Short mmCIF file of C-alpha atoms and ligand atoms in Angstrom, two decimals:
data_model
loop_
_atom_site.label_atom_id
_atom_site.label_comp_id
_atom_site.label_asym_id
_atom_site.label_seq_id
_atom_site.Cartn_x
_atom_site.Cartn_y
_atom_site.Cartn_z
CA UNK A 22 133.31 91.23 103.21
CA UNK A 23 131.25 92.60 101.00
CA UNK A 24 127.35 93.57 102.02
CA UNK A 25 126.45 91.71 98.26
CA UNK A 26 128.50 88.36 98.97
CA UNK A 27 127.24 88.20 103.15
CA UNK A 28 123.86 87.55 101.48
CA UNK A 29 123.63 85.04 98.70
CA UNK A 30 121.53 82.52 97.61
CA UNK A 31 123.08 79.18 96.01
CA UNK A 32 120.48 78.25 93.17
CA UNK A 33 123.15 77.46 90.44
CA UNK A 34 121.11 75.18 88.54
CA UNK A 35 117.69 77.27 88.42
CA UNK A 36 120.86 80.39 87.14
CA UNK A 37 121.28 78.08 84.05
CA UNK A 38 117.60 78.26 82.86
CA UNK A 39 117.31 81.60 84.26
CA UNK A 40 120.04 84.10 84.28
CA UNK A 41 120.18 85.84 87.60
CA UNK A 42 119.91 89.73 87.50
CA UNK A 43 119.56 92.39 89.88
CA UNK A 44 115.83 92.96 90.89
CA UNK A 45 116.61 96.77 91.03
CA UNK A 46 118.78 97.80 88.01
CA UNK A 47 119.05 94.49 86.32
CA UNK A 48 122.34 93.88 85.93
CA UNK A 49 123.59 90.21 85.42
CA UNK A 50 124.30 88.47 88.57
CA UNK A 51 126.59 85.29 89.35
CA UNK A 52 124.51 82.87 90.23
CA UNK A 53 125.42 83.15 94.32
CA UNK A 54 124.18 86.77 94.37
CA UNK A 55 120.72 88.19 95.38
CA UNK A 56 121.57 91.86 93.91
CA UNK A 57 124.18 94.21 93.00
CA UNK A 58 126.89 95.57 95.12
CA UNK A 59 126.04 99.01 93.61
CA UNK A 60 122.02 98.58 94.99
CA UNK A 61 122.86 96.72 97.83
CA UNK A 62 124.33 99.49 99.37
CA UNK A 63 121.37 102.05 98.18
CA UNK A 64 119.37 99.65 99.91
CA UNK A 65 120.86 98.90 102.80
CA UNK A 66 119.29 100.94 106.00
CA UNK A 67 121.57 101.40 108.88
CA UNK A 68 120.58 99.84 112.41
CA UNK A 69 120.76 103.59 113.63
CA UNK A 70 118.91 105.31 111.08
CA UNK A 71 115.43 103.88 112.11
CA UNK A 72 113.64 103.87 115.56
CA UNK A 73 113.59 100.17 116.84
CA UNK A 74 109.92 100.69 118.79
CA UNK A 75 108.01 101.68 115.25
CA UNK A 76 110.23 100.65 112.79
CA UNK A 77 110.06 104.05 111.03
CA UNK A 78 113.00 106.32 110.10
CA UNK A 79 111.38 109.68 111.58
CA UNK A 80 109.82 107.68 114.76
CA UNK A 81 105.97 107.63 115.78
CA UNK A 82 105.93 106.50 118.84
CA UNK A 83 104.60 109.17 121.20
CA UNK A 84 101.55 109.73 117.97
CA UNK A 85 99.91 106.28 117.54
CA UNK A 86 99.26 103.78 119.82
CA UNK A 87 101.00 100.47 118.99
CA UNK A 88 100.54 96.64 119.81
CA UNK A 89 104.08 95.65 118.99
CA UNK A 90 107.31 95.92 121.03
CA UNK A 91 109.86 96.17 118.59
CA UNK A 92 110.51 96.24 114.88
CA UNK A 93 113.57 95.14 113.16
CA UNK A 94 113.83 96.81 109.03
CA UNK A 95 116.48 96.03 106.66
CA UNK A 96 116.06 98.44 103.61
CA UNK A 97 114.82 101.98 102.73
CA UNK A 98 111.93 102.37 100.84
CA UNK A 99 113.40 104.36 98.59
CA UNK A 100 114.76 104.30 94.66
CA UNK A 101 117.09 101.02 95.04
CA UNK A 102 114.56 99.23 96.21
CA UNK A 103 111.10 100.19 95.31
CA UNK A 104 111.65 97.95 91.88
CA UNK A 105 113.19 95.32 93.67
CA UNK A 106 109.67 94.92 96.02
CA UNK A 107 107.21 95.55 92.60
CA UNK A 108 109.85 92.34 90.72
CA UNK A 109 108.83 90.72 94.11
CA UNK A 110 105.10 91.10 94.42
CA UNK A 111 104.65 90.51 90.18
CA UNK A 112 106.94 87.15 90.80
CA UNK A 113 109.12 87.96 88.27
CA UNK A 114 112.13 87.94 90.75
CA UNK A 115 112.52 87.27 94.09
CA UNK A 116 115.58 88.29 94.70
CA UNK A 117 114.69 90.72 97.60
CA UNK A 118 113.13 88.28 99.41
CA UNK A 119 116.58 86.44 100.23
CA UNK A 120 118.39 89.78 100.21
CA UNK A 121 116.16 91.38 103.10
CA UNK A 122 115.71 87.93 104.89
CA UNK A 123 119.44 87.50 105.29
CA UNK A 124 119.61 91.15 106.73
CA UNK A 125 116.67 90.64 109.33
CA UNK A 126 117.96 87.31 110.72
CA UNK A 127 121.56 88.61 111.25
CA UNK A 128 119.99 91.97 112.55
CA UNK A 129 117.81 89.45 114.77
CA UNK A 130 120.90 87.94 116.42
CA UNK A 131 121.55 90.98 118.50
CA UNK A 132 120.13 90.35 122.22
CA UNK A 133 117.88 93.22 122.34
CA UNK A 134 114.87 91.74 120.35
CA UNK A 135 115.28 88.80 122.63
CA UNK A 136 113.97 85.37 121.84
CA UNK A 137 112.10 84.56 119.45
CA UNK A 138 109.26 81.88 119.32
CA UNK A 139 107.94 81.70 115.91
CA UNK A 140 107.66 83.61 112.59
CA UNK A 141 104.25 84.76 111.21
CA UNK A 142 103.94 86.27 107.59
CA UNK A 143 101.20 88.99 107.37
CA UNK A 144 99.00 87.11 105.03
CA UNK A 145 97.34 87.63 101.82
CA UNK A 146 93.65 86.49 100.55
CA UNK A 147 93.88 82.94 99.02
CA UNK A 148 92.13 84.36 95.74
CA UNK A 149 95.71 86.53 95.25
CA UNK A 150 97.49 84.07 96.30
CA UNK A 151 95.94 81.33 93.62
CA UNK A 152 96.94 83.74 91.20
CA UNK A 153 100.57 84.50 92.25
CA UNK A 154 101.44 81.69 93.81
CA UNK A 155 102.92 82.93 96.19
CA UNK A 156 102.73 85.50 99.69
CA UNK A 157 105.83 87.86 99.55
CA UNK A 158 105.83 88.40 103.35
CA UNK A 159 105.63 84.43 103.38
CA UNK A 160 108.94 84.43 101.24
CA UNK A 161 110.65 86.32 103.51
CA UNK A 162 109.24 84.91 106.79
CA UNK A 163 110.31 81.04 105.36
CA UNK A 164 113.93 82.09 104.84
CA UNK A 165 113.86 83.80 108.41
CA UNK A 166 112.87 81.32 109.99
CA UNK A 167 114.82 78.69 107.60
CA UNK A 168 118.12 81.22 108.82
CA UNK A 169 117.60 81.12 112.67
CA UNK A 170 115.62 77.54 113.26
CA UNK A 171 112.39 78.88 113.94
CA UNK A 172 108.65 77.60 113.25
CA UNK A 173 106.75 79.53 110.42
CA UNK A 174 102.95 79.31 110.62
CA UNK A 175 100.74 80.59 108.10
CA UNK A 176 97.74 78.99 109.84
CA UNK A 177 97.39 81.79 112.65
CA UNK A 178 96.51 84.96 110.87
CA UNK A 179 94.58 84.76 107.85
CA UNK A 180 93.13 87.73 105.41
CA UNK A 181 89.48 86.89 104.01
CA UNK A 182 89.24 90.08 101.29
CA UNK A 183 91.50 90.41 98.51
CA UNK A 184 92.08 94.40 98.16
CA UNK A 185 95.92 95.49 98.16
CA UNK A 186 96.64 98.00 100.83
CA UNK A 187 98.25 99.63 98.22
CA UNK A 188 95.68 100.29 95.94
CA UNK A 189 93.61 102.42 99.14
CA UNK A 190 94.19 105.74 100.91
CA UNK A 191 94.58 105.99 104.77
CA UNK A 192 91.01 105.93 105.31
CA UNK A 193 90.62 102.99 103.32
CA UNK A 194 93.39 100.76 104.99
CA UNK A 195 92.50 101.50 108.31
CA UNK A 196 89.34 99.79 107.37
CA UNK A 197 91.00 97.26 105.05
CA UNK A 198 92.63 96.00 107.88
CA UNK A 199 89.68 94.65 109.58
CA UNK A 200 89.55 91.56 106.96
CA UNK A 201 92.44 90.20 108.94
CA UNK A 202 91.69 87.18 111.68
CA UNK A 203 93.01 85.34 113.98
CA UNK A 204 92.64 81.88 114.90
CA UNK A 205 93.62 81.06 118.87
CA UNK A 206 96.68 78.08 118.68
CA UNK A 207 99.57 77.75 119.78
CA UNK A 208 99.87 81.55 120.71
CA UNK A 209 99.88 81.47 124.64
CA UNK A 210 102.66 83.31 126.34
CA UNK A 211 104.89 83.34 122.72
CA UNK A 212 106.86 85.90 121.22
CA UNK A 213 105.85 86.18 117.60
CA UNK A 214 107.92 87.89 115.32
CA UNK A 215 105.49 89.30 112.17
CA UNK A 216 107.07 89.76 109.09
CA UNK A 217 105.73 91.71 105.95
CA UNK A 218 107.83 93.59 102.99
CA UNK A 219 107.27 96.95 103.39
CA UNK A 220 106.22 99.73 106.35
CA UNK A 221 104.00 102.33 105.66
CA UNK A 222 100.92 103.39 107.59
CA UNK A 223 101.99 100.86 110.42
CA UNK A 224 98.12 99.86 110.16
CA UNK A 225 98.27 96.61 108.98
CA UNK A 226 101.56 95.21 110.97
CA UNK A 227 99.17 97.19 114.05
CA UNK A 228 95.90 95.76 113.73
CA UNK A 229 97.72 91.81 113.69
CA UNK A 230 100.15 92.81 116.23
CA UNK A 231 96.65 94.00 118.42
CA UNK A 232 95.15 90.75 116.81
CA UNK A 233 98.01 88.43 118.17
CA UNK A 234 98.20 89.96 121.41
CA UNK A 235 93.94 89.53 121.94
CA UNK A 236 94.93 85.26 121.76
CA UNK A 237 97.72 85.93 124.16
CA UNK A 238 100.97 86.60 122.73
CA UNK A 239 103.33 87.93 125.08
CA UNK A 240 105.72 89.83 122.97
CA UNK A 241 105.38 90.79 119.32
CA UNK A 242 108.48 91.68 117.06
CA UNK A 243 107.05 93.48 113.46
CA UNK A 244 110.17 92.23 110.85
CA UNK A 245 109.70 94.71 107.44
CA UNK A 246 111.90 94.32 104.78
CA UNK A 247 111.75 98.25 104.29
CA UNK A 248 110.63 101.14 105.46
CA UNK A 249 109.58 104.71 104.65
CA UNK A 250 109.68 108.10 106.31
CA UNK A 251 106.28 108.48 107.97
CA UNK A 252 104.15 111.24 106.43
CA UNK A 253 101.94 113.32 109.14
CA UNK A 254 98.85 111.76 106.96
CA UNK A 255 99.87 108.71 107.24
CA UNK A 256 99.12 108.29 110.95
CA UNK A 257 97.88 104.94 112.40
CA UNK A 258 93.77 105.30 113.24
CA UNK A 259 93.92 103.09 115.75
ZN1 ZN Z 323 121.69 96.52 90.99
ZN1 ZN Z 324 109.40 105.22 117.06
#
């Protein structure tokens, strides 16, 4: 089967009112589709191409010090799918979120990230997420955990400053990152999988892996809907 028509969303109704399209090269979709066969495939980054410890396609590892145990990545950050994340994060499709969620949960399936407890989205600052309405790494967490029968709880890690890591250099979001907290429930002995949309520095999926492990999680899983090649610069400062 086609990689397209393995990951579809069934919204048929919401397809009348608004015609489904392609959150990369906006073609018209059927209303079962998430995005193109064509961009799909651009997309799409092989379980080989990308080291499963970091989560980045030229690995890290033995550079940076880092608080999570695995990392699972659907997508390359790359052409395809850069427009589909901006559509995303300016909720004028979300698409992607279903796309990358469907690829993470089968990808999850596989017995080397082990068992899973419960799915945490990186969070966002409430301010942003008044005005969006939504958390992107939320979007993708819910349909995770909606996929594989798992808890999703926004309630653990919360954000209380609303600058985009985006917007900063690598100075900057290493101390960005501190704005993140963690409340202690529910956490003892668990393995958490963390989900956000894309992975760049590492720095902010670090700092709440280090964050859930200080409460007591045993095991932390980082889930990215894409990844990017890892610049030297781009090193984690922790
Ligand atoms: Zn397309
Ligand atoms: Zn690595």
């Amino acid at each position: 089967m086609k990689l397209y028509k393995l990951y579809q969303i069934k919204n048929p109704i919401l397809n009348f009112f608004y015609p489904n399209r392609c959150p990369s090269c906006e073609k018209f979709l059927s209303s079962g589709e998430t995005v193109c066969e064509i961009c799909a495939e651009d997309m799409l980054l092989e379980q080989d191409s990308y080291c499963h410890q970091c989560g980045k396609i030229n690995c890290f590892c033995n550079y940076h010090k880092l608080y999570y145990d695995k990392a699972v990545i659907a997508c390359h950050y790359d052409k395809a799918t850069i427009p589909a994340i901006l559509k995303l994060k300016l909720s004028k499709n979300t698409n992607f979120a279903y796309f990358s969620a469907r690829i993470l949960a089968q990808r999850l399936q596989s017995e080397e990230y082990g068992k899973l407890d419960m799915i945490i989205p990186v969070p966002m600052h409430n301010t942003k997420l008044r005005e969006r309405g939504y958390n992107q790494a939320s979007l993708i967490a819910k349909e995770i955990a909606n996929l594989l029968d798992l808890p999703c709880r926004e309630d653990i890690l919360y954000k209380n400053k609303s600058v985009a890591q985006h917007q900063l250099n690598a100075k900057q979001r290493a101390e960005n990152i501190n704005h993140f907290h963690v409340r202690n429930i529910l956490i003892q002995n668990k393995h958490v999988l963390l989900c956000d949309d894309v992975l760049t520095t590492g720095n902010t999926l670090n700092y709440c892996a280090e964050l859930l492990k200080q409460v007591g999680a045993s095991r932390v899983t980082i889930a990215s809907a894409s990844t990017t090649i890892a610049k030297p610069k781009e090193a984690i400062l922790t």
